[in-house]
Amino acid sequence: AQSVTQPDIHITVSEGASLELRCNYSYGATPYLFWYVQSPGQGLQLLLKYFSGDTLVQGIKGFEAEFKRSQSSFNLRKPSVHWSDAAEYFCAVGRTGGGNKLTFGTGTQLKVEL
Amino acid sequence: DAGITQSPRHKVTETGTPVTLRCHQTENHRYMYWYRQDPGHGLRLIHYSYGVKDTDKGEVSDGYSVSRSKTEDFLLTLESATSSQTSVYFCAITGDLATGQYFGPGTRLTVT
C-alpha cells in the first residue's frame, strides 16, 4: 500500500527566507507525486506534480520540487517566501489504475513571520 | 479552475438524521472522489467513482454511501449522521491522474 509522511507538522519562516517542506513516500513502483496548498477556509490547489522525466519540477507561485528515488522523497522548495505563502501544504502519492486514487500526507502548516 | 461545485457549503444537523452532500462538475471527468478532512489526519478517501453507476469504497467508508447517476453529479449520503462525522468534506475530480485531482470548495458539516 502507498503511504506519505510529512514529518513537520508546523514550520515558521521569515519572509524572504528560503523554504523546504519535506515529503517521504512509500510505493513499489514509480509514483505519481503531487503537492497541494490549502489556504484557510479554501479548497486544495495543485502546486505541482511529477510522474516522469526531469526530476526537478516547477510549479505555480514560484515553487519547485525534486524527486529523489533513492531517498523516496519529493521535497517542496521556494527560494524566497512571501507572507501570502502562509497556508497548509499537502503532499500526495498516487498510482494509475484502481481508480486513480491519491494518498495524502497529514500536512505541514506554514507560518510566515514578517 | 476546474468547474466543480459543492452544495451545501455549510450544514448543521442533528445526530441520527440523514444528510446528502452534492458534488457537481462541468468538466466531464470520469473519476470523482469524496474525502473528509480532519485535523491531524490530512485528507482521507471515503468513496470514489470511476463512471456512472460505478463506485467503490475508500479507506473510511463506514457510515457513508454514494451514488452517481449522471457523469456530472456525485452524491454522498450519511444515512444516520453521528458526531464523529463532523468534518469538512471535499469532492475532487480527475480525467487522468497525470493532471492531478482538482478539488471543490468543501462542505463544512457539523453534527450536534
Coordinates of N, CA and C in Angstrom, one line a residue:
Chain A
A1 N 0.8 -1.2 0.0 CA 0.0 0.0 0.0 C 0.9 1.3 0.0
Q2 N 0.4 2.3 -0.7 CA 1.2 3.5 -0.7 C 0.9 4.3 0.5
S3 N 1.9 5.1 0.9 CA 1.8 6.0 2.1 C 2.6 7.2 1.9
V4 N 2.3 8.3 2.6 CA 3.1 9.5 2.6 C 3.3 10.0 4.0
T5 N 4.5 10.5 4.2 CA 4.9 11.1 5.5 C 5.4 12.5 5.3
Q6 N 4.7 13.4 6.0 CA 5.2 14.8 6.1 C 5.7 14.9 7.6
P7 N 7.0 14.9 7.8 CA 7.4 14.9 9.2 C 7.3 16.2 10.0
D8 N 7.1 17.3 9.3 CA 7.0 18.5 10.0 C 5.5 19.0 10.0
I9 N 4.9 19.1 11.2 CA 3.5 19.5 11.4 C 3.4 21.0 11.2
H10 N 4.4 21.7 11.8 CA 4.4 23.2 11.7 C 5.8 23.6 11.3
I11 N 5.9 24.7 10.5 CA 7.1 25.3 10.1 C 6.9 26.8 10.1
T12 N 7.9 27.5 10.7 CA 7.8 29.0 10.7 C 9.1 29.5 10.0
V13 N 8.9 30.4 9.1 CA 10.0 31.0 8.4 C 9.7 32.5 8.3
S14 N 10.8 33.3 8.2 CA 10.7 34.7 8.0 C 10.5 35.0 6.5
E15 N 9.7 36.1 6.3 CA 9.5 36.5 4.9 C 10.8 36.8 4.2
G16 N 11.0 36.3 3.0 CA 12.2 36.4 2.3 C 13.2 35.3 2.4
A17 N 13.0 34.5 3.4 CA 13.9 33.3 3.7 C 13.5 32.2 2.7
S18 N 14.4 31.2 2.6 CA 14.1 30.0 1.8 C 13.2 29.1 2.6
L19 N 12.6 28.2 1.8 CA 11.7 27.2 2.4 C 11.9 25.8 1.8
E20 N 11.9 24.8 2.7 CA 11.9 23.4 2.2 C 10.9 22.6 3.1
L21 N 9.9 22.0 2.5 CA 8.9 21.2 3.1 C 9.2 19.7 2.7
R22 N 9.3 18.9 3.7 CA 9.7 17.5 3.4 C 8.5 16.6 3.2
C23 N 8.7 15.6 2.3 CA 7.7 14.6 2.0 C 8.5 13.3 1.6
N24 N 8.1 12.3 2.3 CA 8.6 11.0 2.0 C 7.4 10.0 1.7
Y25 N 7.6 9.2 0.7 CA 6.5 8.3 0.3 C 7.0 6.9 0.3
S26 N 6.0 6.0 0.3 CA 6.3 4.6 0.2 C 5.4 4.0 -0.9
Y27 N 6.1 3.5 -1.9 CA 5.4 3.0 -3.0 C 6.3 2.1 -3.8
G28 N 5.8 1.0 -4.4 CA 6.7 0.0 -5.0 C 7.2 0.4 -6.4
A29 N 6.4 1.1 -7.1 CA 6.9 1.5 -8.5 C 7.1 3.0 -8.5
T30 N 7.3 3.5 -9.7 CA 7.4 5.0 -9.9 C 6.1 5.6 -9.6
P31 N 6.1 6.5 -8.6 CA 4.8 7.0 -8.2 C 4.4 8.3 -9.0
Y32 N 3.2 8.7 -8.9 CA 2.7 10.0 -9.3 C 2.8 10.8 -8.0
L33 N 3.4 11.9 -8.0 CA 3.6 12.7 -6.8 C 3.1 14.1 -7.0
F34 N 2.5 14.7 -5.9 CA 1.8 16.0 -6.0 C 2.0 16.8 -4.8
W35 N 2.0 18.1 -4.9 CA 2.0 19.0 -3.8 C 0.7 19.9 -4.0
Y36 N 0.0 20.0 -2.9 CA -1.2 20.9 -2.9 C -1.0 21.9 -1.8
V37 N -1.7 23.1 -2.0 CA -1.7 24.1 -0.9 C -3.2 24.4 -0.6
Q38 N -3.4 24.7 0.7 CA -4.7 25.0 1.1 C -4.7 26.2 2.0
S39 N -5.3 27.3 1.6 CA -5.4 28.5 2.4 C -6.6 28.3 3.3
P40 N -6.6 29.0 4.5 CA -7.7 28.8 5.4 C -9.1 29.0 4.8
G41 N -10.0 28.0 5.0 CA -11.3 28.0 4.6 C -11.5 27.8 3.1
Q42 N -10.4 27.3 2.4 CA -10.5 27.1 1.0 C -10.3 25.6 0.7
G43 N -10.5 25.3 -0.6 CA -10.2 24.0 -1.1 C -8.7 23.9 -1.4
L44 N -8.3 22.7 -1.9 CA -6.9 22.5 -2.2 C -6.6 22.9 -3.6
Q45 N -5.4 23.5 -3.8 CA -5.0 23.9 -5.1 C -3.7 23.2 -5.4
L46 N -3.7 22.7 -6.7 CA -2.5 21.9 -7.1 C -1.3 22.9 -7.4
L47 N -0.2 22.6 -6.7 CA 1.0 23.4 -6.9 C 1.9 22.8 -8.0
L48 N 2.1 21.6 -8.0 CA 3.0 20.9 -9.0 C 2.8 19.4 -8.9
K49 N 3.3 18.7 -9.9 CA 3.2 17.3 -10.0 C 4.4 16.7 -10.7
Y50 N 4.6 15.4 -10.4 CA 5.7 14.7 -11.0 C 5.2 13.2 -11.3
F51 N 5.5 12.7 -12.5 CA 5.3 11.3 -12.7 C 6.4 10.7 -13.7
S52 N 7.1 11.6 -14.4 CA 8.2 11.1 -15.2 C 9.0 12.2 -15.6
G53 N 10.2 11.9 -16.3 CA 11.0 13.0 -16.8 C 11.9 13.7 -15.8
D54 N 12.2 14.9 -16.1 CA 13.1 15.7 -15.2 C 12.6 15.6 -13.8
T55 N 13.6 15.3 -12.9 CA 13.2 15.1 -11.5 C 13.0 16.4 -10.8
L56 N 13.4 17.5 -11.3 CA 13.1 18.8 -10.7 C 12.0 19.4 -11.5
V57 N 10.9 19.6 -10.8 CA 9.7 20.2 -11.5 C 9.3 21.5 -10.9
Q58 N 8.9 22.4 -11.8 CA 8.5 23.7 -11.4 C 6.9 23.8 -11.3
G59 N 6.5 24.6 -10.4 CA 5.1 24.7 -10.2 C 4.6 26.2 -10.2
I60 N 3.4 26.4 -9.7 CA 2.9 27.7 -9.7 C 3.4 28.5 -8.4
K61 N 3.3 29.8 -8.4 CA 3.7 30.6 -7.3 C 5.1 30.5 -6.9
G62 N 6.0 30.1 -7.9 CA 7.4 30.1 -7.6 C 7.9 28.9 -6.9
F63 N 7.1 27.9 -6.7 CA 7.5 26.6 -6.0 C 8.1 25.7 -7.0
E64 N 9.0 24.8 -6.4 CA 9.6 23.7 -7.2 C 9.7 22.5 -6.2
A65 N 9.9 21.3 -6.8 CA 10.1 20.1 -6.0 C 11.0 19.2 -6.8
E66 N 11.7 18.4 -6.0 CA 12.7 17.5 -6.6 C 12.4 16.1 -6.1
F67 N 12.3 15.2 -7.1 CA 12.0 13.8 -6.9 C 13.4 13.1 -6.7
K68 N 13.5 12.4 -5.6 CA 14.7 11.7 -5.4 C 14.3 10.2 -5.0
R69 N 14.5 9.4 -6.0 CA 14.1 8.0 -5.9 C 14.9 7.3 -4.8
S70 N 16.2 7.5 -4.7 CA 17.0 6.8 -3.7 C 16.6 7.2 -2.3
Q71 N 16.0 8.3 -2.1 CA 15.6 8.7 -0.7 C 14.1 8.7 -0.6
S72 N 13.4 8.2 -1.6 CA 11.9 8.2 -1.6 C 11.3 9.5 -1.1
S73 N 11.8 10.6 -1.7 CA 11.4 11.9 -1.2 C 11.0 12.8 -2.4
F74 N 10.2 13.7 -2.0 CA 9.6 14.7 -3.0 C 9.5 16.0 -2.2
N75 N 10.6 16.7 -1.9 CA 10.5 17.9 -1.1 C 10.2 19.1 -1.9
L76 N 9.4 20.0 -1.3 CA 8.9 21.2 -1.9 C 9.8 22.4 -1.5
R77 N 10.2 23.2 -2.4 CA 11.1 24.3 -2.1 C 10.6 25.6 -2.7
K78 N 11.1 26.7 -2.0 CA 10.8 28.0 -2.6 C 12.0 28.9 -2.1
P79 N 12.6 29.6 -3.0 CA 13.8 30.4 -2.7 C 13.6 31.6 -1.7
S80 N 12.4 32.2 -1.9 CA 12.1 33.4 -1.1 C 10.6 33.4 -0.8
V81 N 10.3 33.2 0.5 CA 8.9 33.1 0.9 C 8.2 34.4 1.1
H82 N 7.0 34.5 0.6 CA 6.2 35.7 0.8 C 5.1 35.5 1.9
W83 N 4.7 36.6 2.5 CA 3.7 36.4 3.6 C 2.5 35.7 3.1
S84 N 2.1 35.8 1.8 CA 0.9 35.2 1.3 C 1.1 33.7 1.1
D85 N 2.3 33.2 1.3 CA 2.5 31.7 1.2 C 2.1 31.0 2.5
A86 N 1.7 31.7 3.5 CA 1.3 31.1 4.8 C 0.0 30.3 4.5
A87 N 0.0 29.0 4.7 CA -1.0 28.1 4.3 C -0.7 26.7 4.8
E88 N -1.5 25.7 4.5 CA -1.2 24.3 4.8 C -0.8 23.6 3.5
Y89 N 0.2 22.8 3.5 CA 0.7 22.2 2.3 C 0.6 20.7 2.5
F90 N 0.1 20.0 1.5 CA -0.1 18.6 1.5 C 0.7 17.9 0.3
C91 N 1.3 16.9 0.7 CA 2.0 16.0 -0.3 C 1.1 14.8 -0.6
A92 N 1.0 14.3 -1.8 CA 0.2 13.2 -2.1 C 0.9 12.3 -3.1
V93 N 0.6 11.0 -3.0 CA 1.1 10.0 -3.9 C 0.0 9.2 -4.5
G94 N 0.1 8.9 -5.8 CA -1.0 8.2 -6.5 C -0.4 7.2 -7.4
R95 N -1.3 6.3 -7.9 CA -0.9 5.4 -9.0 C -2.1 5.2 -9.9
T96 N -1.7 4.9 -11.1 CA -2.8 4.7 -12.2 C -3.4 3.4 -11.9
G97 N -4.6 3.2 -12.4 CA -5.4 2.0 -12.2 C -6.0 2.1 -10.8
G98 N -7.0 1.2 -10.6 CA -7.6 1.1 -9.3 C -8.3 2.4 -8.9
G99 N -8.7 3.2 -9.8 CA -9.5 4.4 -9.5 C -8.6 5.7 -9.5
N100 N -7.4 5.6 -9.9 CA -6.5 6.8 -9.9 C -6.6 7.5 -8.5
K101 N -6.5 6.7 -7.5 CA -6.6 7.3 -6.1 C -5.3 8.0 -5.7
L102 N -5.5 9.0 -4.8 CA -4.4 9.6 -4.1 C -4.4 9.3 -2.6
T103 N -3.2 9.2 -2.1 CA -3.0 9.1 -0.6 C -2.3 10.3 -0.2
F104 N -2.8 11.0 0.8 CA -2.3 12.3 1.3 C -1.5 12.1 2.5
G105 N -0.5 13.0 2.7 CA 0.1 13.2 4.0 C -0.7 14.0 4.9
T106 N -0.3 14.1 6.1 CA -1.1 14.8 7.1 C -1.0 16.3 7.1
G107 N -0.1 16.8 6.2 CA 0.0 18.2 6.0 C 1.1 18.9 6.9
T108 N 1.6 20.0 6.3 CA 2.5 20.9 7.1 C 2.0 22.3 7.1
Q109 N 1.8 22.9 8.3 CA 1.3 24.2 8.4 C 2.4 25.2 8.3
L110 N 2.4 26.1 7.4 CA 3.5 27.1 7.2 C 3.0 28.4 7.8
K111 N 3.8 29.0 8.7 CA 3.6 30.3 9.2 C 4.8 31.2 8.7
V112 N 4.5 32.4 8.2 CA 5.5 33.3 7.7 C 5.5 34.5 8.6
E113 N 6.7 34.8 9.2 CA 6.9 35.9 10.1 C 7.4 37.1 9.3
L114 N 6.7 38.3 9.5 CA 7.1 39.5 8.8 C 8.3 40.1 9.4
Chain B
D1 N -9.6 27.4 -13.4 CA -10.1 26.5 -12.3 C -11.1 25.5 -12.9
A2 N -10.9 24.2 -12.4 CA -11.9 23.2 -12.8 C -13.3 23.6 -12.3
G3 N -14.2 23.2 -13.2 CA -15.6 23.5 -12.8 C -16.2 22.5 -11.9
I4 N -16.0 22.8 -10.6 CA -16.5 21.8 -9.6 C -17.2 22.6 -8.5
T5 N -18.4 22.3 -8.1 CA -19.1 22.9 -7.0 C -19.6 21.9 -6.1
Q6 N -19.8 22.4 -4.8 CA -20.3 21.5 -3.8 C -21.5 22.2 -3.1
S7 N -22.5 21.5 -2.7 CA -23.6 22.0 -2.0 C -24.2 21.1 -1.0
P8 N -24.6 21.5 0.2 CA -24.4 22.9 0.6 C -23.0 23.2 1.0
R9 N -22.7 24.4 1.3 CA -21.3 24.8 1.7 C -21.2 24.6 3.2
H10 N -22.3 24.8 3.9 CA -22.3 24.6 5.4 C -23.6 23.9 5.7
K11 N -23.5 23.0 6.7 CA -24.7 22.4 7.2 C -24.5 22.0 8.6
V12 N -25.6 22.2 9.4 CA -25.6 21.8 10.8 C -26.8 20.8 10.9
T13 N -26.6 19.7 11.5 CA -27.7 18.7 11.5 C -27.6 18.0 12.9
E14 N -28.6 17.3 13.2 CA -28.7 16.5 14.5 C -28.3 15.1 14.3
T15 N -27.8 14.5 15.3 CA -27.4 13.1 15.3 C -28.6 12.3 14.9
G16 N -28.4 11.3 14.0 CA -29.5 10.4 13.6 C -30.2 10.8 12.4
T17 N -30.0 12.0 11.9 CA -30.7 12.5 10.7 C -29.9 12.1 9.4
P18 N -30.6 11.9 8.3 CA -29.9 11.7 7.1 C -29.4 13.0 6.5
V19 N -28.2 12.9 5.8 CA -27.7 14.1 5.2 C -27.1 13.7 3.8
T20 N -27.4 14.5 2.8 CA -26.8 14.3 1.5 C -26.0 15.5 1.0
L21 N -24.8 15.3 0.6 CA -24.0 16.3 0.0 C -23.8 16.1 -1.5
R22 N -23.8 17.2 -2.2 CA -23.8 17.1 -3.6 C -22.5 17.6 -4.2
C23 N -21.9 16.9 -5.2 CA -20.8 17.4 -5.9 C -21.2 17.5 -7.4
H24 N -20.9 18.6 -8.0 CA -21.3 18.8 -9.4 C -20.1 19.3 -10.2
Q25 N -19.8 18.7 -11.3 CA -18.7 19.1 -12.2 C -19.2 19.4 -13.6
T26 N -18.5 20.3 -14.2 CA -18.8 20.6 -15.6 C -17.7 20.3 -16.6
E27 N -16.7 19.4 -16.1 CA -15.5 19.1 -16.9 C -15.7 17.7 -17.6
N28 N -16.8 17.0 -17.3 CA -17.0 15.7 -18.0 C -15.9 14.7 -17.6
H29 N -15.3 14.8 -16.4 CA -14.3 13.9 -16.0 C -14.9 12.6 -15.5
R30 N -14.2 11.5 -15.8 CA -14.6 10.2 -15.4 C -14.6 9.9 -13.9
Y31 N -13.6 10.4 -13.3 CA -13.4 10.0 -11.9 C -13.8 11.1 -10.9
M32 N -14.5 10.7 -9.9 CA -14.9 11.6 -8.8 C -14.7 11.0 -7.5
Y33 N -14.4 11.9 -6.5 CA -13.9 11.4 -5.2 C -14.6 12.2 -4.1
W34 N -14.8 11.5 -2.9 CA -15.2 12.2 -1.7 C -14.2 12.0 -0.7
Y35 N -13.7 13.0 -0.1 CA -12.7 13.0 1.0 C -13.3 13.7 2.3
R36 N -12.8 13.3 3.4 CA -13.1 14.1 4.6 C -11.7 14.6 5.1
Q37 N -11.8 15.8 5.7 CA -10.5 16.4 6.2 C -10.7 16.7 7.7
D38 N -9.8 16.1 8.5 CA -9.9 16.3 9.9 C -8.5 16.7 10.4
P39 N -8.4 17.5 11.4 CA -7.0 17.9 11.9 C -6.2 16.7 12.3
G40 N -5.0 16.7 11.8 CA -4.0 15.7 12.1 C -4.2 14.4 11.3
H41 N -5.2 14.4 10.4 CA -5.4 13.3 9.5 C -5.2 13.6 8.0
G42 N -5.0 14.8 7.7 CA -5.0 15.2 6.3 C -6.3 14.9 5.6
L43 N -6.3 14.4 4.4 CA -7.5 14.1 3.7 C -7.6 12.6 3.6
R44 N -8.7 12.0 3.9 CA -8.9 10.6 3.8 C -10.1 10.3 2.8
L45 N -9.8 9.3 2.0 CA -10.8 9.0 0.9 C -12.0 8.2 1.5
I46 N -13.2 8.6 1.2 CA -14.4 8.0 1.7 C -14.9 7.0 0.6
H47 N -15.2 7.5 -0.5 CA -15.7 6.7 -1.7 C -15.2 7.4 -2.9
Y48 N -15.2 6.6 -4.0 CA -14.9 7.2 -5.3 C -15.7 6.6 -6.4
S49 N -15.7 7.2 -7.5 CA -16.5 6.7 -8.7 C -15.6 6.8 -9.9
Y50 N -15.7 5.7 -10.7 CA -14.9 5.6 -12.0 C -15.8 5.6 -13.2
G51 N -17.1 6.0 -13.0 CA -18.0 6.1 -14.1 C -19.4 6.1 -13.5
V52 N -20.4 6.4 -14.4 CA -21.8 6.4 -14.0 C -22.2 5.0 -13.4
K53 N -22.7 5.1 -12.2 CA -23.1 3.9 -11.5 C -22.0 3.0 -11.0
D54 N -20.7 3.4 -11.3 CA -19.6 2.6 -10.8 C -18.9 3.3 -9.7
T55 N -19.0 2.7 -8.5 CA -18.4 3.3 -7.3 C -17.7 2.3 -6.5
D56 N -16.8 2.7 -5.6 CA -16.0 1.8 -4.8 C -15.7 2.5 -3.5
K57 N -15.3 1.7 -2.5 CA -15.1 2.3 -1.1 C -13.6 2.8 -1.0
G58 N -13.5 3.8 -0.2 CA -12.2 4.2 0.2 C -11.8 3.7 1.6
E59 N -10.9 4.4 2.2 CA -10.4 3.9 3.5 C -11.3 4.2 4.7
V60 N -12.2 5.1 4.6 CA -13.1 5.5 5.7 C -14.5 5.5 5.3
S61 N -15.0 4.4 4.7 CA -16.3 4.4 4.1 C -17.5 4.0 5.0
D62 N -17.2 3.5 6.2 CA -18.2 3.1 7.1 C -19.1 4.3 7.5
G63 N -20.4 4.1 7.3 CA -21.4 5.1 7.6 C -21.7 6.0 6.5
Y64 N -21.1 5.8 5.3 CA -21.4 6.6 4.2 C -21.8 5.8 3.0
S65 N -22.6 6.3 2.1 CA -22.9 5.7 0.8 C -22.8 6.8 -0.2
V66 N -22.7 6.4 -1.5 CA -22.6 7.3 -2.6 C -23.5 6.8 -3.8
S67 N -23.7 7.8 -4.6 CA -24.4 7.4 -5.9 C -24.0 8.4 -7.0
R68 N -24.0 7.8 -8.2 CA -23.6 8.6 -9.4 C -24.5 8.1 -10.5
S69 N -25.6 8.9 -10.8 CA -26.5 8.6 -11.8 C -26.2 9.3 -13.1
K70 N -25.4 10.4 -13.0 CA -25.0 11.2 -14.1 C -23.5 11.5 -14.0
T71 N -22.9 11.7 -15.1 CA -21.5 12.0 -15.1 C -21.1 13.2 -14.2
E72 N -22.0 14.2 -14.3 CA -21.7 15.4 -13.6 C -21.9 15.5 -12.1
D73 N -22.7 14.5 -11.6 CA -23.1 14.6 -10.2 C -22.7 13.3 -9.4
F74 N -22.1 13.6 -8.2 CA -21.7 12.5 -7.3 C -22.2 12.9 -5.9
L75 N -23.1 12.1 -5.4 CA -23.8 12.4 -4.1 C -23.2 11.5 -3.0
L76 N -23.0 12.2 -1.8 CA -22.5 11.5 -0.6 C -23.6 11.5 0.4
T77 N -24.0 10.4 0.9 CA -25.1 10.3 1.9 C -24.6 9.7 3.2
L78 N -25.0 10.4 4.3 CA -24.8 9.9 5.6 C -26.2 9.4 6.0
E79 N -26.4 8.1 6.1 CA -27.7 7.6 6.4 C -28.3 8.0 7.7
S80 N -27.4 8.1 8.7 CA -27.8 8.4 10.1 C -26.6 9.1 10.7
A81 N -26.5 10.4 10.6 CA -25.3 11.2 11.0 C -25.0 11.0 12.5
T82 N -23.7 10.9 12.7 CA -23.1 10.8 14.1 C -22.1 12.0 14.3
S83 N -21.9 12.2 15.5 CA -21.0 13.4 15.9 C -19.6 13.1 15.3
S84 N -19.2 11.9 15.1 CA -17.8 11.6 14.5 C -17.7 11.9 13.1
Q85 N -18.9 12.2 12.5 CA -18.9 12.6 11.1 C -18.9 14.1 10.9
T86 N -18.7 14.8 12.0 CA -18.5 16.3 11.9 C -17.1 16.5 11.2
S87 N -17.1 17.2 10.1 CA -15.8 17.3 9.4 C -16.0 18.3 8.2
V88 N -15.0 18.5 7.5 CA -15.1 19.2 6.2 C -14.9 18.2 5.1
Y89 N -15.9 18.2 4.2 CA -15.9 17.2 3.1 C -15.6 17.9 1.8
F90 N -14.6 17.2 1.1 CA -14.2 17.7 -0.2 C -14.5 16.7 -1.3
C91 N -14.9 17.3 -2.4 CA -15.1 16.5 -3.6 C -13.9 16.8 -4.5
A92 N -13.5 15.8 -5.3 CA -12.4 16.0 -6.3 C -12.7 15.3 -7.5
I93 N -12.1 15.7 -8.6 CA -12.4 15.1 -9.9 C -11.0 15.0 -10.7
T94 N -11.0 14.0 -11.6 CA -9.9 13.9 -12.5 C -10.3 13.1 -13.7
G95 N -9.6 13.4 -14.8 CA -9.8 12.6 -16.0 C -8.6 11.7 -16.2
D96 N -7.4 12.2 -15.8 CA -6.2 11.5 -16.0 C -5.3 11.8 -14.8
L97 N -4.8 10.8 -14.1 CA -4.0 11.0 -12.9 C -2.8 12.0 -13.2
A98 N -2.3 11.9 -14.4 CA -1.1 12.7 -14.7 C -1.4 14.2 -14.6
T99 N -2.7 14.6 -14.6 CA -3.0 16.0 -14.5 C -3.4 16.3 -13.0
G100 N -3.4 15.4 -12.2 CA -3.8 15.6 -10.8 C -5.3 15.6 -10.5
Q101 N -5.7 15.6 -9.3 CA -7.1 15.8 -8.9 C -7.4 17.2 -8.6
Y102 N -8.6 17.6 -9.0 CA -9.0 19.0 -8.7 C -10.1 19.0 -7.7
F103 N -10.0 20.0 -6.8 CA -10.9 19.9 -5.6 C -12.0 21.0 -5.7
G104 N -13.1 20.7 -5.1 CA -14.2 21.6 -4.9 C -13.9 22.5 -3.6
P105 N -14.8 23.4 -3.3 CA -14.5 24.4 -2.2 C -14.8 23.8 -0.8
G106 N -15.4 22.6 -0.8 CA -15.6 22.0 0.5 C -17.0 22.2 1.1
T107 N -17.4 21.3 2.0 CA -18.7 21.5 2.7 C -18.3 21.2 4.2
R108 N -18.7 22.2 5.0 CA -18.4 22.1 6.5 C -19.7 21.5 7.1
L109 N -19.6 20.3 7.6 CA -20.7 19.6 8.2 C -20.5 19.5 9.7
T110 N -21.5 19.9 10.5 CA -21.5 19.8 11.9 C -22.7 19.0 12.4
V111 N -22.4 17.9 13.1 CA -23.4 17.0 13.6 C -23.5 17.2 15.1
T112 N -24.7 17.7 15.6 CA -24.8 18.0 17.0 C -25.5 17.0 17.8

